[in-house]
Tab-separated table of C-alpha atoms in Angstrom:
chain	number	residue	atom	x	y	z
A	1	UNK	CA	-6.264	-9.841	-21.033
A	2	UNK	CA	-8.710	-12.412	-22.504
A	3	UNK	CA	-9.929	-10.002	-25.231
A	4	UNK	CA	-6.341	-9.013	-26.076
A	5	UNK	CA	-5.438	-12.736	-26.448
A	6	UNK	CA	-8.512	-13.323	-28.668
A	7	UNK	CA	-7.641	-10.344	-30.892
A	8	UNK	CA	-3.926	-11.498	-30.899
A	9	UNK	CA	-2.753	-8.125	-29.481
A	10	UNK	CA	0.552	-8.242	-27.504
A	11	UNK	CA	0.123	-7.771	-23.768
A	12	UNK	CA	2.497	-6.284	-21.177
A	13	UNK	CA	1.484	-6.445	-17.471
A	14	UNK	CA	3.068	-4.598	-14.531
A	15	UNK	CA	2.978	-5.786	-10.916
A	16	UNK	CA	1.948	-2.581	-9.175
A	17	UNK	CA	0.313	-3.674	-5.880
A	18	UNK	CA	0.862	-6.298	-3.160
A	19	UNK	CA	-2.859	-7.260	-2.930
A	20	UNK	CA	-1.607	-10.432	-1.280
A	21	UNK	CA	0.053	-8.481	1.651
A	22	UNK	CA	-1.842	-8.779	5.027
A	23	UNK	CA	-2.043	-4.977	5.305
A	24	UNK	CA	-3.826	-4.707	1.933
A	25	UNK	CA	-6.098	-7.556	2.720
A	26	UNK	CA	-7.083	-5.846	5.905
A	27	UNK	CA	-7.404	-2.471	4.194
A	28	UNK	CA	-10.104	-3.693	1.838
A	29	UNK	CA	-12.027	-5.477	4.710
A	30	UNK	CA	-11.478	-9.060	3.548
A	31	UNK	CA	-11.622	-11.781	6.163
A	32	UNK	CA	-9.098	-14.665	6.559
A	33	UNK	CA	-6.027	-12.641	5.426
A	34	UNK	CA	-3.791	-15.720	5.080
A	35	UNK	CA	-6.253	-17.496	2.820
A	36	UNK	CA	-7.115	-14.394	0.878
A	37	UNK	CA	-3.448	-13.503	0.464
A	38	UNK	CA	-2.744	-16.859	-1.084
A	39	UNK	CA	-5.678	-16.481	-3.403
A	40	UNK	CA	-4.367	-13.127	-4.565
A	41	UNK	CA	-0.995	-14.574	-5.314
A	42	UNK	CA	-2.761	-17.337	-7.372
A	43	UNK	CA	-4.689	-14.780	-9.432
A	44	UNK	CA	-1.713	-12.486	-9.824
A	45	UNK	CA	0.493	-15.375	-10.864
A	46	UNK	CA	-1.973	-16.418	-13.625
A	47	UNK	CA	-2.468	-12.927	-14.943
A	48	UNK	CA	1.237	-12.287	-15.032
A	49	UNK	CA	2.096	-15.609	-16.756
A	50	UNK	CA	-0.557	-15.077	-19.416
A	51	UNK	CA	1.022	-11.866	-20.660
A	52	UNK	CA	3.691	-11.650	-23.394
A	53	UNK	CA	5.819	-9.560	-21.132
A	54	UNK	CA	5.847	-8.823	-17.345
A	55	UNK	CA	7.420	-5.953	-15.455
A	56	UNK	CA	8.322	-5.567	-11.706
A	57	UNK	CA	9.302	-2.027	-10.593
A	58	UNK	CA	12.253	-3.240	-8.458
A	59	UNK	CA	14.651	-6.117	-8.294
A	60	UNK	CA	13.446	-7.063	-4.796
A	61	UNK	CA	9.773	-7.296	-6.003
A	62	UNK	CA	11.036	-9.422	-8.984
A	63	UNK	CA	12.770	-11.823	-6.659
A	64	UNK	CA	9.563	-11.976	-4.544
A	65	UNK	CA	7.497	-12.862	-7.596
A	66	UNK	CA	9.930	-15.588	-8.727
A	67	UNK	CA	9.780	-16.998	-5.190
A	68	UNK	CA	5.982	-17.349	-5.613
A	69	UNK	CA	6.162	-19.226	-8.839
A	70	UNK	CA	5.942	-16.418	-11.437
A	71	UNK	CA	7.534	-16.560	-14.878
A	72	UNK	CA	11.319	-16.365	-14.947
A	73	UNK	CA	11.630	-13.539	-17.665
A	74	UNK	CA	10.207	-10.638	-15.637
A	75	UNK	CA	11.737	-7.292	-16.591
A	76	UNK	CA	12.696	-4.709	-13.889
A	77	UNK	CA	11.581	-1.206	-15.005
A	78	UNK	CA	10.751	1.563	-12.561
A	79	UNK	CA	7.522	3.557	-12.840
A	80	UNK	CA	9.568	6.673	-12.896
A	81	UNK	CA	9.068	9.719	-10.700
A	82	UNK	CA	7.990	13.164	-11.877
A	83	UNK	CA	10.041	16.364	-11.190
A	84	UNK	CA	10.642	19.735	-12.722
A	85	UNK	CA	13.665	21.985	-13.203
A	86	UNK	CA	11.462	24.996	-13.292
A	87	UNK	CA	11.749	27.016	-10.005
A	88	UNK	CA	8.477	27.365	-8.134
A	89	UNK	CA	6.813	30.754	-7.939
A	90	UNK	CA	6.962	30.700	-4.137
A	91	UNK	CA	9.933	30.532	-1.846
A	92	UNK	CA	9.858	27.785	0.810
A	93	UNK	CA	9.107	30.241	3.434
A	94	UNK	CA	6.167	31.676	1.496
A	95	UNK	CA	4.880	28.158	0.832
A	96	UNK	CA	5.060	27.241	4.552
A	97	UNK	CA	3.464	30.517	5.442
A	98	UNK	CA	0.549	29.856	3.047
A	99	UNK	CA	-0.170	26.494	4.785
A	100	UNK	CA	0.598	27.928	8.319
A	101	UNK	CA	3.522	25.484	9.045
A	102	UNK	CA	6.193	28.094	9.851
A	103	UNK	CA	8.728	27.722	12.671
A	104	UNK	CA	7.985	24.027	13.260
A	105	UNK	CA	9.793	20.853	12.732
A	106	UNK	CA	7.742	19.474	9.854
A	107	UNK	CA	7.215	15.827	9.253
A	108	UNK	CA	5.600	15.261	5.875
A	109	UNK	CA	3.510	12.415	4.473
A	110	UNK	CA	1.988	12.481	0.916
A	111	UNK	CA	-0.260	9.698	-0.229
A	112	UNK	CA	-3.432	7.828	0.320
A	113	UNK	CA	-4.814	7.928	3.829
A	114	UNK	CA	-5.542	4.141	4.149
A	115	UNK	CA	-4.737	1.361	6.531
A	116	UNK	CA	-1.919	-0.162	4.677
A	117	UNK	CA	0.098	3.085	4.672
A	118	UNK	CA	0.647	2.496	8.417
A	119	UNK	CA	0.192	6.159	9.259
A	120	UNK	CA	-0.568	5.081	12.817
A	121	UNK	CA	3.111	4.728	13.353
A	122	UNK	CA	3.656	8.361	12.504
A	123	UNK	CA	1.002	9.495	14.943
A	124	UNK	CA	2.372	7.280	17.745
A	125	UNK	CA	5.849	8.651	17.052
A	126	UNK	CA	4.511	12.254	17.029
A	127	UNK	CA	2.954	11.529	20.488
A	128	UNK	CA	6.410	10.637	21.872
A	129	UNK	CA	8.185	13.649	20.241
A	130	UNK	CA	5.834	16.444	21.440
A	131	UNK	CA	6.167	15.238	25.035
A	132	UNK	CA	9.742	16.563	24.894
A	133	UNK	CA	9.440	19.227	22.172
A	134	UNK	CA	6.087	20.811	21.135
A	135	UNK	CA	7.525	22.369	17.897
A	136	UNK	CA	6.989	19.125	15.870
A	137	UNK	CA	4.228	19.153	13.253
A	138	UNK	CA	2.802	16.255	11.251
A	139	UNK	CA	1.626	17.278	7.737
A	140	UNK	CA	-0.684	14.858	5.946
A	141	UNK	CA	-1.327	15.475	2.189
A	142	UNK	CA	-4.031	13.288	0.710
A	143	UNK	CA	-7.315	11.645	1.420
A	144	UNK	CA	-8.689	8.085	1.905
A	145	UNK	CA	-10.965	5.810	3.748
A	146	UNK	CA	-8.745	5.895	6.925
A	147	UNK	CA	-8.869	9.645	7.432
A	148	UNK	CA	-11.731	9.557	9.994
A	149	UNK	CA	-9.866	7.012	12.044
A	150	UNK	CA	-6.753	9.127	12.022
A	151	UNK	CA	-8.635	12.206	13.070
A	152	UNK	CA	-10.252	10.359	15.969
A	153	UNK	CA	-6.941	8.854	17.106
A	154	UNK	CA	-5.252	12.321	16.918
A	155	UNK	CA	-8.156	13.761	18.997
A	156	UNK	CA	-7.711	11.000	21.611
A	157	UNK	CA	-4.021	11.634	21.931
A	158	UNK	CA	-4.509	15.448	21.981
A	159	UNK	CA	-2.458	15.796	18.813
A	160	UNK	CA	-4.822	17.640	16.478
A	161	UNK	CA	-3.095	20.869	17.179
A	162	UNK	CA	0.217	19.360	16.187
A	163	UNK	CA	-1.241	18.023	12.856
A	164	UNK	CA	-2.149	19.635	9.549
A	165	UNK	CA	-4.454	17.938	7.083
A	166	UNK	CA	-4.021	19.498	3.670
A	167	UNK	CA	-6.527	17.160	1.903
A	168	UNK	CA	-6.158	15.955	-1.630
A	169	UNK	CA	-3.703	17.915	-3.886
A	170	UNK	CA	-3.444	17.519	-7.617
A	171	UNK	CA	-0.346	15.637	-8.520
A	172	UNK	CA	0.780	18.261	-11.054
A	173	UNK	CA	0.498	20.882	-8.260
A	174	UNK	CA	2.503	18.750	-5.867
A	175	UNK	CA	5.334	18.492	-8.323
A	176	UNK	CA	5.232	22.043	-9.950
A	177	UNK	CA	4.849	23.836	-6.628
A	178	UNK	CA	7.181	21.322	-4.930
A	179	UNK	CA	4.931	20.767	-1.927
A	180	UNK	CA	7.578	18.437	-0.640
A	181	UNK	CA	9.228	21.635	0.646
A	182	UNK	CA	6.545	21.725	3.318
A	183	UNK	CA	8.420	18.979	5.168
A	184	UNK	CA	11.885	19.110	6.746
A	185	UNK	CA	11.720	15.344	6.232
A	186	UNK	CA	9.465	13.008	4.352
A	187	UNK	CA	8.304	9.831	6.243
A	188	UNK	CA	6.402	6.789	5.023
A	189	UNK	CA	5.962	3.605	7.069
A	190	UNK	CA	4.089	1.491	4.615
A	191	UNK	CA	5.188	-2.230	4.511
A	192	UNK	CA	3.480	-3.094	1.223
A	193	UNK	CA	4.918	-0.929	-1.489
A	194	UNK	CA	6.242	-2.292	-4.748
A	195	UNK	CA	8.297	0.876	-5.313
A	196	UNK	CA	7.408	4.064	-3.494
A	197	UNK	CA	6.946	6.884	-5.943
A	198	UNK	CA	6.655	9.501	-3.162
A	199	UNK	CA	10.088	8.432	-1.848
A	200	UNK	CA	11.591	9.047	-5.240
A	201	UNK	CA	9.798	12.307	-5.594
A	202	UNK	CA	11.087	13.488	-2.348
A	203	UNK	CA	14.620	12.553	-3.325
A	204	UNK	CA	14.206	14.523	-6.646
A	205	UNK	CA	12.835	17.476	-4.649
A	206	UNK	CA	15.824	17.288	-2.258
A	207	UNK	CA	13.908	16.439	0.890
A	208	UNK	CA	15.418	13.740	2.976
A	209	UNK	CA	13.481	10.457	3.463
A	210	UNK	CA	12.766	8.175	6.264
A	211	UNK	CA	11.009	4.892	5.576
A	212	UNK	CA	10.898	1.242	6.666
A	213	UNK	CA	13.092	-1.444	5.212
A	214	UNK	CA	10.282	-3.307	3.613
A	215	UNK	CA	9.502	-4.529	0.016
A	216	UNK	CA	10.267	-1.933	-2.681
A	217	UNK	CA	11.783	0.582	-0.222
A	218	UNK	CA	14.809	-1.668	0.243
A	219	UNK	CA	15.756	-1.182	-3.448
A	220	UNK	CA	15.440	2.757	-3.217
A	221	UNK	CA	17.210	3.588	0.114
A	222	UNK	CA	20.629	2.900	1.300
A	223	UNK	CA	20.528	3.490	5.080
A	224	UNK	CA	22.374	6.583	6.152
A	225	UNK	CA	23.524	7.307	2.581
A	226	UNK	CA	20.401	8.035	0.489
A	227	UNK	CA	17.943	8.054	3.342
A	228	UNK	CA	17.092	6.501	6.766
A	229	UNK	CA	15.479	3.238	7.806
A	230	UNK	CA	13.361	2.782	10.978
A	231	UNK	CA	11.878	-0.369	12.395
A	232	UNK	CA	8.433	-1.158	10.852
A	233	UNK	CA	5.642	-0.748	13.425
A	234	UNK	CA	7.951	0.865	16.042
A	235	UNK	CA	7.016	4.401	17.146
A	236	UNK	CA	10.043	4.435	19.389
A	237	UNK	CA	12.388	3.697	16.449
A	238	UNK	CA	10.810	6.471	14.384
A	239	UNK	CA	10.677	9.062	17.168
A	240	UNK	CA	14.281	8.434	18.186
A	241	UNK	CA	15.506	8.776	14.598
A	242	UNK	CA	13.540	11.926	14.000
A	243	UNK	CA	14.785	13.456	17.299
A	244	UNK	CA	18.375	12.600	16.453
A	245	UNK	CA	18.061	14.063	12.934
A	246	UNK	CA	16.466	17.300	13.942
A	247	UNK	CA	19.170	17.803	16.640
A	248	UNK	CA	21.965	16.767	14.227
A	249	UNK	CA	20.904	18.531	11.023
A	250	UNK	CA	24.190	17.712	9.218
A	251	UNK	CA	23.261	14.076	9.274
A	252	UNK	CA	19.943	14.926	7.678
A	253	UNK	CA	21.544	17.105	5.003
A	254	UNK	CA	24.327	14.712	4.034
A	255	UNK	CA	21.889	12.265	2.351
A	256	UNK	CA	20.072	14.765	0.123
A	257	UNK	CA	22.561	15.112	-2.827
A	258	UNK	CA	23.407	11.370	-2.990
A	259	UNK	CA	19.584	10.628	-2.974
A	260	UNK	CA	18.945	13.193	-5.583
A	261	UNK	CA	21.691	11.810	-7.915
A	262	UNK	CA	20.510	8.171	-7.425
A	263	UNK	CA	16.868	9.011	-8.275
A	264	UNK	CA	17.691	11.213	-11.155
A	265	UNK	CA	20.028	8.581	-12.767
A	266	UNK	CA	17.789	5.488	-12.158
A	267	UNK	CA	14.236	6.582	-11.792
A	268	UNK	CA	13.700	9.818	-13.779
A	269	UNK	CA	10.927	9.827	-16.346
A	270	UNK	CA	13.387	10.186	-19.220
A	271	UNK	CA	15.161	7.030	-18.125
A	272	UNK	CA	12.092	5.025	-17.646
A	273	UNK	CA	10.517	6.074	-20.968
A	274	UNK	CA	13.469	4.797	-22.925
A	275	UNK	CA	13.320	1.419	-21.158
A	276	UNK	CA	9.566	1.045	-21.930
A	277	UNK	CA	10.117	2.075	-25.542
A	278	UNK	CA	12.722	-0.674	-25.935
A	279	UNK	CA	10.460	-3.216	-24.289
A	280	UNK	CA	7.436	-2.212	-26.452
A	281	UNK	CA	9.430	-2.369	-29.632
A	282	UNK	CA	10.801	-5.808	-28.813
A	283	UNK	CA	7.428	-7.199	-27.839
A	284	UNK	CA	5.826	-6.041	-31.095
A	285	UNK	CA	8.735	-7.404	-33.138
A	286	UNK	CA	8.477	-10.752	-31.293
A	287	UNK	CA	4.785	-10.963	-31.998
A	288	UNK	CA	5.267	-10.137	-35.675
A	289	UNK	CA	8.101	-12.702	-35.966
A	290	UNK	CA	5.944	-15.349	-34.259
A	291	UNK	CA	3.023	-14.606	-36.598
A	292	UNK	CA	5.211	-14.877	-39.787
A	293	UNK	CA	6.719	-18.122	-38.534
A	294	UNK	CA	3.301	-19.610	-37.910
A	295	UNK	CA	2.254	-18.445	-41.360
A	296	UNK	CA	5.248	-20.189	-43.050
A	297	UNK	CA	4.555	-23.361	-40.980
A	298	UNK	CA	0.945	-23.354	-42.292
A	299	UNK	CA	2.248	-22.936	-45.910
A	300	UNK	CA	4.664	-25.784	-45.407
A	301	UNK	CA	1.932	-28.034	-43.968
A	302	UNK	CA	-0.456	-27.159	-46.737
A	303	UNK	CA	2.191	-27.932	-49.345
A	304	UNK	CA	2.932	-31.312	-47.789
A	305	UNK	CA	-0.678	-32.180	-47.689
A	306	UNK	CA	-1.015	-31.394	-51.383
């Protein structure tokens, strides 16, 4: 930012991560989460306010930034979500057979395995579910610093046999092979997301979504219309919702098409690229106009001095 200002290059910043959120503070091992959270808000605010333009990925995040003293002219532009219309080479049955998740009720999570993703809630819900029905399976796609903790917790709860770790998968592979089809439902319980790209990708791949009504998710999901909300931190809320949806598949299916249409219309790459192009063009034009105006002012001042 400093170098760009020195070189007089236009700058655009995006607010991508709630580093101020207590879950993020704990995830990176910082002490005094309240104090550190306030400090991160302070630095984020300075960085954002120095830029020529600032972007928030959802309206709810923009409102949050304004409430914390950020600039008033923040634009709302999604990051966009990748998808492909090209049919995958494998059928869903073949894909599930390849990863040995056939004949089970599959609960899918794709993302970084870290504290702030609140994967513990999924595991605690799984523990409640398998007590009544052993056909549930938790599928975790990704890697991260919290993986060892998750494995140890699953072992303590005797849930390793109900869980499949697929490890890190290239994003292009996830999209092109539509690995979201591994899940009958996609679940994420993170409370600190500015947007939630995996939620949008699930919608675009026509896999129903369950998440918590926190931060950016509240802008993406309309409860029981484009997805389902469960109480944050509550294994009971999640397990009861999953049990109901798997025993009432029509309720699960009815959100798929509305969610797909919403994500395609509002968050597809094509839509987002056009919005960014418009903002970039306007930013460059404003910078050029400002430079020309300053040049004219210098000429006037010089003439007046003469």
